GROMACS .gro file of C-alpha atoms in nm:
model
  356
    1MET     CA    1  -0.470   6.031  -2.696
    2SER     CA    2  -0.350   5.679  -2.779
    3LYS     CA    3  -0.576   5.441  -2.971
    4LEU     CA    4  -0.601   5.076  -2.879
    5ASP     CA    5  -0.528   4.855  -3.180
    6LEU     CA    6  -0.774   4.583  -3.078
    7TYR     CA    7  -1.096   4.506  -3.264
    8VAL     CA    8  -1.402   4.282  -3.244
    9ILE     CA    9  -1.642   4.191  -3.523
   10LYS     CA   10  -2.009   4.255  -3.449
   11GLU     CA   11  -2.284   4.212  -3.708
   12GLY     CA   12  -2.019   4.213  -3.980
   13LYS     CA   13  -1.873   4.541  -3.856
   14LYS     CA   14  -1.521   4.591  -3.731
   15LEU     CA   15  -1.542   4.777  -3.398
   16ARG     CA   16  -1.247   4.910  -3.202
   17CYS     CA   17  -1.207   4.827  -2.834
   18GLY     CA   18  -1.117   5.087  -2.574
   19TYR     CA   19  -0.998   5.096  -2.216
   20THR     CA   20  -1.168   5.166  -1.885
   21THR     CA   21  -1.143   5.457  -1.641
   22GLY     CA   22  -0.963   5.210  -1.414
   23SER     CA   23  -0.691   5.155  -1.675
   24CYS     CA   24  -0.661   5.532  -1.723
   25ALA     CA   25  -0.620   5.591  -1.350
   26THR     CA   26  -0.364   5.310  -1.331
   27GLY     CA   27  -0.161   5.448  -1.622
   28ALA     CA   28  -0.165   5.801  -1.484
   29ALA     CA   29  -0.062   5.683  -1.136
   30LYS     CA   30   0.225   5.475  -1.276
   31ALA     CA   31   0.350   5.755  -1.503
   32CYS     CA   32   0.345   5.999  -1.211
   33THR     CA   33   0.539   5.755  -0.996
   34VAL     CA   34   0.804   5.725  -1.268
   35GLY     CA   35   0.823   6.106  -1.272
   36LEU     CA   36   0.855   6.113  -0.893
   37LEU     CA   37   1.147   5.871  -0.906
   38THR     CA   38   1.332   6.002  -1.212
   39GLY     CA   39   1.229   6.365  -1.250
   40THR     CA   40   1.085   6.293  -1.596
   41ILE     CA   41   0.732   6.184  -1.680
   42PRO     CA   42   0.731   5.945  -1.978
   43GLU     CA   43   0.538   6.028  -2.295
   44TYR     CA   44   0.386   5.679  -2.292
   45ILE     CA   45   0.328   5.433  -2.010
   46GLU     CA   46   0.258   5.058  -2.029
   47ILE     CA   47   0.033   4.867  -1.792
   48ASP     CA   48  -0.105   4.515  -1.766
   49THR     CA   49  -0.481   4.459  -1.749
   50PRO     CA   50  -0.687   4.177  -1.592
   51ALA     CA   51  -0.792   4.084  -1.948
   52GLY     CA   52  -0.431   3.981  -2.014
   53ILE     CA   53  -0.382   4.267  -2.261
   54ARG     CA   54  -0.092   4.507  -2.216
   55LEU     CA   55  -0.177   4.869  -2.285
   56LYS     CA   56   0.051   5.147  -2.405
   57LEU     CA   57  -0.114   5.473  -2.301
   58LYS     CA   58  -0.036   5.829  -2.407
   59VAL     CA   59   0.048   6.052  -2.109
   60ASP     CA   60  -0.086   6.408  -2.120
   61LYS     CA   61  -0.046   6.731  -1.920
   62PRO     CA   62   0.264   6.627  -1.722
   63THR     CA   63   0.349   6.847  -1.423
   64ILE     CA   64   0.637   6.814  -1.177
   65THR     CA   65   0.663   7.028  -0.862
   66GLU     CA   66   0.861   7.006  -0.541
   67ASP     CA   67   0.564   6.849  -0.362
   68PHE     CA   68   0.394   6.628  -0.621
   69VAL     CA   69   0.383   6.495  -0.977
   70SER     CA   70   0.066   6.490  -1.186
   71CYS     CA   71  -0.049   6.388  -1.534
   72CYS     CA   72  -0.355   6.246  -1.709
   73ILE     CA   73  -0.465   5.972  -1.945
   74VAL     CA   74  -0.752   6.050  -2.181
   75LYS     CA   75  -1.027   5.787  -2.166
   76ASP     CA   76  -1.080   5.601  -2.494
   77ALA     CA   77  -1.402   5.398  -2.513
   78GLY     CA   78  -1.325   5.275  -2.864
   79ASP     CA   79  -1.644   5.233  -3.067
   80ASP     CA   80  -1.854   5.177  -2.755
   81PRO     CA   81  -2.110   5.453  -2.677
   82ASP     CA   82  -1.985   5.576  -2.340
   83VAL     CA   83  -2.042   5.913  -2.171
   84THR     CA   84  -1.691   5.899  -2.023
   85ASP     CA   85  -1.523   5.877  -2.365
   86GLY     CA   86  -1.262   6.151  -2.408
   87ILE     CA   87  -1.249   6.271  -2.048
   88GLU     CA   88  -0.919   6.328  -1.870
   89ILE     CA   89  -0.837   6.097  -1.578
   90PHE     CA   90  -0.565   6.255  -1.364
   91ALA     CA   91  -0.335   6.121  -1.096
   92LYS     CA   92  -0.135   6.324  -0.847
   93VAL     CA   93   0.142   6.140  -0.665
   94SER     CA   94   0.356   6.242  -0.368
   95LYS     CA   95   0.601   6.062  -0.140
   96ARG     CA   96   0.518   5.923   0.203
   97ASP     CA   97   0.743   5.850   0.499
   98ASP     CA   98   0.646   5.482   0.504
   99GLU     CA   99   0.603   5.207   0.244
  100GLU     CA  100   0.224   5.233   0.208
  101ILE     CA  101   0.041   5.303  -0.118
  102VAL     CA  102  -0.260   5.515  -0.028
  103ILE     CA  103  -0.520   5.576  -0.299
  104THR     CA  104  -0.783   5.848  -0.269
  105GLY     CA  105  -1.028   6.022  -0.499
  106GLY     CA  106  -1.033   6.395  -0.557
  107GLN     CA  107  -1.233   6.634  -0.772
  108GLY     CA  108  -1.481   6.463  -1.003
  109VAL     CA  109  -1.452   6.117  -0.848
  110GLY     CA  110  -1.782   6.023  -0.687
  111THR     CA  111  -1.830   5.968  -0.314
  112ILE     CA  112  -2.001   5.656  -0.183
  113THR     CA  113  -2.305   5.764   0.019
  114ARG     CA  114  -2.425   5.413   0.103
  115GLY     CA  115  -2.185   5.136   0.203
  116GLY     CA  116  -2.170   4.812   0.004
  117PHE     CA  117  -1.968   4.641  -0.267
  118TRP     CA  118  -1.838   4.975  -0.396
  119GLY     CA  119  -1.680   5.044  -0.057
  120LYS     CA  120  -1.758   5.212   0.271
  121LYS     CA  121  -1.975   5.518   0.311
  122GLY     CA  122  -1.768   5.831   0.262
  123GLU     CA  123  -1.499   5.663   0.051
  124SER     CA  124  -1.417   5.757  -0.305
  125ALA     CA  125  -1.583   5.548  -0.576
  126ILE     CA  126  -1.270   5.372  -0.697
  127ASN     CA  127  -1.361   5.007  -0.744
  128PRO     CA  128  -1.159   4.717  -0.599
  129VAL     CA  129  -1.013   4.603  -0.934
  130PRO     CA  130  -0.872   4.947  -1.032
  131ARG     CA  131  -0.732   4.988  -0.679
  132LYS     CA  132  -0.558   4.653  -0.716
  133MET     CA  133  -0.428   4.745  -1.063
  134ILE     CA  134  -0.285   5.075  -0.938
  135LYS     CA  135  -0.108   4.913  -0.644
  136GLU     CA  136   0.036   4.632  -0.857
  137GLU     CA  137   0.166   4.861  -1.132
  138VAL     CA  138   0.321   5.110  -0.890
  139SER     CA  139   0.476   4.827  -0.686
  140LYS     CA  140   0.650   4.702  -1.003
  141ILE     CA  141   0.866   5.014  -1.017
  142THR     CA  142   0.921   5.111  -0.652
  143ASN     CA  143   0.885   4.999  -0.292
  144ILE     CA  144   0.859   5.350  -0.149
  145GLY     CA  145   0.532   5.472  -0.003
  146VAL     CA  146   0.323   5.711  -0.211
  147ASN     CA  147  -0.002   5.903  -0.186
  148ILE     CA  148  -0.204   5.869  -0.507
  149GLU     CA  149  -0.498   6.099  -0.570
  150ILE     CA  150  -0.718   6.025  -0.871
  151TYR     CA  151  -0.921   6.321  -0.997
  152VAL     CA  152  -1.138   6.399  -1.298
  153PRO     CA  153  -1.202   6.769  -1.373
  154MET     CA  154  -1.517   6.690  -1.579
  155GLY     CA  155  -1.625   6.410  -1.349
  156GLU     CA  156  -1.904   6.587  -1.164
  157THR     CA  157  -2.070   6.697  -1.489
  158ILE     CA  158  -2.034   6.357  -1.656
  159GLY     CA  159  -2.145   6.176  -1.339
  160LYS     CA  160  -2.490   6.332  -1.371
  161LYS     CA  161  -2.534   6.146  -1.702
  162THR     CA  162  -2.472   5.806  -1.540
  163PHE     CA  163  -2.679   5.585  -1.310
  164ASN     CA  164  -2.443   5.650  -1.017
  165SER     CA  165  -2.703   5.830  -0.807
  166ASN     CA  166  -2.921   5.517  -0.824
  167ILE     CA  167  -2.655   5.313  -0.644
  168GLY     CA  168  -2.551   5.571  -0.387
  169ILE     CA  169  -2.258   5.743  -0.560
  170GLU     CA  170  -2.271   6.122  -0.574
  171GLY     CA  171  -2.054   6.405  -0.700
  172GLY     CA  172  -1.873   6.243  -0.989
  173ILE     CA  173  -1.794   5.932  -1.189
  174SER     CA  174  -1.678   5.592  -1.069
  175ILE     CA  175  -1.332   5.459  -1.149
  176ILE     CA  176  -1.432   5.115  -1.272
  177GLY     CA  177  -1.343   4.819  -1.494
  178THR     CA  178  -1.316   4.451  -1.410
  179LYS     CA  179  -1.101   4.369  -1.715
  180GLY     CA  180  -0.942   4.703  -1.801
  181ILE     CA  181  -1.067   4.677  -2.159
  182VAL     CA  182  -1.392   4.809  -2.310
  183GLU     CA  183  -1.540   4.581  -2.576
  184PRO     CA  184  -1.797   4.764  -2.792
  185MET     CA  185  -2.126   4.595  -2.861
  186SER     CA  186  -2.474   4.704  -2.959
  187GLU     CA  187  -2.774   4.543  -2.791
  188GLU     CA  188  -2.876   4.351  -3.100
  189ALA     CA  189  -2.520   4.237  -3.167
  190PHE     CA  190  -2.486   4.122  -2.808
  191LYS     CA  191  -2.810   3.924  -2.827
  192LYS     CA  192  -2.694   3.757  -3.148
  193SER     CA  193  -2.365   3.661  -2.985
  194ILE     CA  194  -2.561   3.508  -2.694
  195TYR     CA  195  -2.774   3.303  -2.935
  196ILE     CA  196  -2.464   3.181  -3.119
  197GLU     CA  197  -2.302   3.065  -2.791
  198ILE     CA  198  -2.624   2.892  -2.682
  199ASP     CA  199  -2.638   2.719  -3.023
  200SER     CA  200  -2.280   2.603  -2.988
  201ILE     CA  201  -2.346   2.441  -2.650
  202ARG     CA  202  -2.665   2.274  -2.773
  203ASN     CA  203  -2.487   2.145  -3.084
  204ASN     CA  204  -2.256   1.956  -2.848
  205GLU     CA  205  -2.568   1.766  -2.737
  206GLU     CA  206  -2.561   1.916  -2.389
  207ASP     CA  207  -2.900   1.917  -2.214
  208GLU     CA  208  -2.811   2.165  -1.937
  209ILE     CA  209  -2.684   2.523  -1.956
  210VAL     CA  210  -2.586   2.799  -1.714
  211LEU     CA  211  -2.673   3.162  -1.782
  212TYR     CA  212  -2.466   3.427  -1.602
  213LEU     CA  213  -2.577   3.787  -1.569
  214GLY     CA  214  -2.216   3.910  -1.554
  215ASN     CA  215  -1.849   3.841  -1.481
  216HIS     CA  216  -1.905   3.802  -1.108
  217GLY     CA  217  -2.182   3.551  -1.167
  218GLU     CA  218  -1.949   3.346  -1.382
  219LYS     CA  219  -1.683   3.356  -1.109
  220ILE     CA  220  -1.935   3.257  -0.841
  221TYR     CA  221  -2.053   2.960  -1.045
  222SER     CA  222  -1.699   2.844  -1.125
  223GLU     CA  223  -1.631   2.827  -0.752
  224MET     CA  224  -1.924   2.584  -0.717
  225ASN     CA  225  -1.725   2.332  -0.925
  226GLU     CA  226  -2.022   2.243  -1.144
  227LYS     CA  227  -1.935   2.096  -1.484
  228VAL     CA  228  -2.197   2.264  -1.702
  229SER     CA  229  -2.125   2.498  -1.993
  230GLY     CA  230  -2.241   2.857  -1.957
  231VAL     CA  231  -2.310   3.181  -2.143
  232LYS     CA  232  -2.288   3.540  -2.021
  233ILE     CA  233  -2.621   3.713  -2.097
  234ALA     CA  234  -2.598   4.053  -1.921
  235ASN     CA  235  -2.951   4.191  -1.875
  236PHE     CA  236  -3.121   3.986  -2.147
  237ILE     CA  237  -3.285   3.725  -1.927
  238GLY     CA  238  -3.607   3.680  -2.121
  239GLU     CA  239  -3.458   3.641  -2.468
  240SER     CA  240  -3.182   3.411  -2.345
  241ILE     CA  241  -3.408   3.179  -2.146
  242LEU     CA  242  -3.658   3.156  -2.431
  243CYS     CA  243  -3.377   3.076  -2.674
  244CYS     CA  244  -3.249   2.795  -2.448
  245TYR     CA  245  -3.599   2.655  -2.407
  246ASN     CA  246  -3.669   2.656  -2.780
  247LYS     CA  247  -3.334   2.490  -2.850
  248GLY     CA  248  -3.439   2.196  -2.635
  249PHE     CA  249  -3.235   2.234  -2.316
  250LYS     CA  250  -3.384   2.033  -2.029
  251LYS     CA  251  -3.243   2.243  -1.744
  252ILE     CA  252  -3.134   2.604  -1.704
  253THR     CA  253  -2.937   2.746  -1.412
  254LEU     CA  254  -2.951   3.125  -1.384
  255VAL     CA  255  -2.678   3.292  -1.178
  256GLY     CA  256  -2.704   3.658  -1.086
  257HIS     CA  257  -2.658   3.934  -0.832
  258ILE     CA  258  -2.949   4.010  -0.602
  259GLY     CA  259  -2.972   4.360  -0.752
  260LYS     CA  260  -3.068   4.203  -1.087
  261LEU     CA  261  -3.262   3.897  -0.978
  262CYS     CA  262  -3.480   4.090  -0.733
  263LYS     CA  263  -3.625   4.261  -1.041
  264LEU     CA  264  -3.688   3.927  -1.209
  265SER     CA  265  -3.868   3.807  -0.896
  266ILE     CA  266  -4.150   4.052  -0.971
  267GLY     CA  267  -4.151   4.002  -1.345
  268ALA     CA  268  -3.874   4.205  -1.512
  269PHE     CA  269  -3.705   4.004  -1.790
  270ASN     CA  270  -3.470   4.285  -1.898
  271THR     CA  271  -3.292   4.409  -1.586
  272HIS     CA  272  -3.104   4.709  -1.724
  273SER     CA  273  -3.150   5.020  -1.506
  274LYS     CA  274  -3.267   5.227  -1.803
  275ILE     CA  275  -3.542   4.971  -1.868
  276CYS     CA  276  -3.659   4.917  -1.511
  277ASP     CA  277  -3.544   5.011  -1.163
  278MET     CA  278  -3.767   4.844  -0.909
  279ARG     CA  279  -3.516   4.682  -0.680
  280ILE     CA  280  -3.642   4.831  -0.355
  281GLU     CA  281  -4.005   4.781  -0.460
  282SER     CA  282  -3.937   4.407  -0.499
  283PHE     CA  283  -3.811   4.380  -0.141
  284ILE     CA  284  -4.113   4.571  -0.011
  285TYR     CA  285  -4.349   4.342  -0.206
  286TYR     CA  286  -4.206   4.022  -0.058
  287LEU     CA  287  -4.176   4.169   0.292
  288SER     CA  288  -4.541   4.274   0.275
  289LEU     CA  289  -4.645   3.918   0.187
  290LEU     CA  290  -4.475   3.807   0.509
  291ASN     CA  291  -4.647   4.080   0.712
  292ALA     CA  292  -4.311   4.229   0.804
  293PRO     CA  293  -4.314   4.519   1.054
  294HIS     CA  294  -4.403   4.857   0.903
  295GLU     CA  295  -4.091   5.012   1.058
  296MET     CA  296  -3.868   4.762   0.878
  297ILE     CA  297  -4.046   4.818   0.547
  298MET     CA  298  -3.995   5.192   0.582
  299LYS     CA  299  -3.623   5.136   0.645
  300ILE     CA  300  -3.604   4.928   0.328
  301ASN     CA  301  -3.792   5.200   0.141
  302SER     CA  302  -3.515   5.448   0.227
  303CYS     CA  303  -3.243   5.223   0.080
  304LEU     CA  304  -3.075   5.302  -0.250
  305THR     CA  305  -2.911   4.964  -0.317
  306SER     CA  306  -3.011   4.600  -0.293
  307GLU     CA  307  -2.703   4.526  -0.081
  308GLU     CA  308  -2.817   4.786   0.172
  309ALA     CA  309  -3.167   4.635   0.178
  310LEU     CA  310  -3.023   4.286   0.218
  311LYS     CA  311  -2.822   4.395   0.521
  312ILE     CA  312  -3.139   4.517   0.695
  313ILE     CA  313  -3.316   4.190   0.608
  314ILE     CA  314  -3.033   3.982   0.754
  315GLU     CA  315  -3.007   4.196   1.068
  316ASN     CA  316  -3.382   4.148   1.126
  317ASP     CA  317  -3.370   3.773   1.064
  318TYR     CA  318  -3.598   3.787   0.757
  319MET     CA  319  -3.396   3.567   0.520
  320LYS     CA  320  -3.717   3.391   0.421
  321VAL     CA  321  -3.767   3.694   0.196
  322ILE     CA  322  -3.464   3.592  -0.009
  323LYS     CA  323  -3.588   3.232  -0.037
  324ASP     CA  324  -3.925   3.365  -0.151
  325MET     CA  325  -3.754   3.591  -0.408
  326ILE     CA  326  -3.562   3.295  -0.551
  327LYS     CA  327  -3.883   3.094  -0.572
  328GLY     CA  328  -4.045   3.400  -0.729
  329CYS     CA  329  -3.775   3.408  -0.999
  330GLU     CA  330  -3.829   3.040  -1.075
  331TYR     CA  331  -4.206   3.085  -1.084
  332ARG     CA  332  -4.183   3.387  -1.318
  333ILE     CA  333  -3.955   3.197  -1.557
  334LYS     CA  334  -4.187   2.897  -1.571
  335ARG     CA  335  -4.484   3.125  -1.634
  336TYR     CA  336  -4.283   3.311  -1.901
  337LEU     CA  337  -4.210   2.979  -2.074
  338LYS     CA  338  -4.567   2.854  -2.015
  339ASP     CA  339  -4.417   2.532  -1.875
  340GLU     CA  340  -4.473   2.470  -1.503
  341ASP     CA  341  -4.265   2.151  -1.509
  342PHE     CA  342  -3.950   2.299  -1.663
  343ASP     CA  343  -3.634   2.242  -1.458
  344ILE     CA  344  -3.505   2.588  -1.361
  345LYS     CA  345  -3.258   2.668  -1.085
  346VAL     CA  346  -3.179   3.022  -0.969
  347VAL     CA  347  -2.855   3.103  -0.785
  348MET     CA  348  -2.866   3.448  -0.623
  349TYR     CA  349  -2.559   3.605  -0.469
  350SER     CA  350  -2.449   3.921  -0.290
  351MET     CA  351  -2.114   4.097  -0.311
  352ASP     CA  352  -2.111   4.126   0.068
  353TYR     CA  353  -2.256   3.786   0.168
  354GLY     CA  354  -2.183   3.550  -0.123
  355ILE     CA  355  -2.437   3.291  -0.238
  356LEU     CA  356  -2.775   3.347  -0.070
   0.00000   0.00000   0.00000
C-alpha cells in the first residue's frame, strides 16, 4: 500500500491526505491495461487527478490470464476517518473488437436503484468523475477498445456502513471522488477554517459573501459570473451564516443542492445525513400547503432522493413548491438571525435540471 506524501495542517496538527476510491479504480484500470498490452503489470502506476496532483499508486495482486488482466489498489484515506480505508479496489480488463472503453461495476460496487445524478437505474454506482478519469488515463496509453470491470470484494459489507441506501444505492460502495484526493479534517477544524476564510474576506472590506455547500455549488455560482468572494461551508449552514452576520456582512448568498437546502427550508441548519434526513418530508410539507393531490404526495413519499422527488414535481407542473422552498430557506435564515430585514439570497440547484 503506497502512502501519499501530502499533508494539511489542522488545529496545529499535521494530517496526511489520502486518495479516493475513484483514484484507486483509475489506477487499477490503467495498470491492468498496461499488463494487457505488455504482458507485465507494473509494480507502481501513476495517474493524474482533477486536483492537479499526480499519484504514484502501489499495484497489488496482479493476475494475467489468456482472457483478462486484473489487479487492485488499496484505498488509503490518509488521516481522514473513512470506512473505506484499507479496502481493495480491483479492476479486470479485457480486449474488445472495437475502440470503445466500456466501464462496468462488479462484485461489491453498488447498484443504482433510483435514477438521478449518480446515473440511471440499474447502473453501477461509479460516479461521472471517476468514469472520466478511467477513460482519460487508459486513453493515454492505448487506442484499443477494452472492457473494464471495477469490483470490490469487501464492498457489500462496507456499503452497509455508509449512507448509500438513503440515496438509492444498494449492494456495495460507490466509486466516488470529485478531486481524486481525500483531505482529512475534523468537524471543529473545518469550522475554524471556514471562520478564518470568512474573516479574510471581511478584512478586505467586502460587504457581500457567497457560501457554497460543496464543490458543485461553487461551480454553479462561478458560471453565473458574479464577482463576489465565497467560502465552502459543507453542512455547517447555521454556524457559517451567524459568523458572517456577526462580522458585519450586509448580504449573504447561499448556494446549494436541493437535497441540502430542502432540509434548511423546514429548519435544519446542519444538513449532514447523520444529523438529519428529512428531505422527502420537506417536499411533503410544502406540497401539503399547496393542497397538492394525495396521489402525488404518496408518490413523493415513496422517493428516496430529492432529485427523484423533483422530477415528479416538474412532471406535475408544481414548480411553485420549489419557489416556496427557496422562500422558506430565506425566511428560516432571517428568523435564525432574528433580523427580518437582512439581505439573504438562496440559489438552489439540481444535478439534473441546473439552477431552479
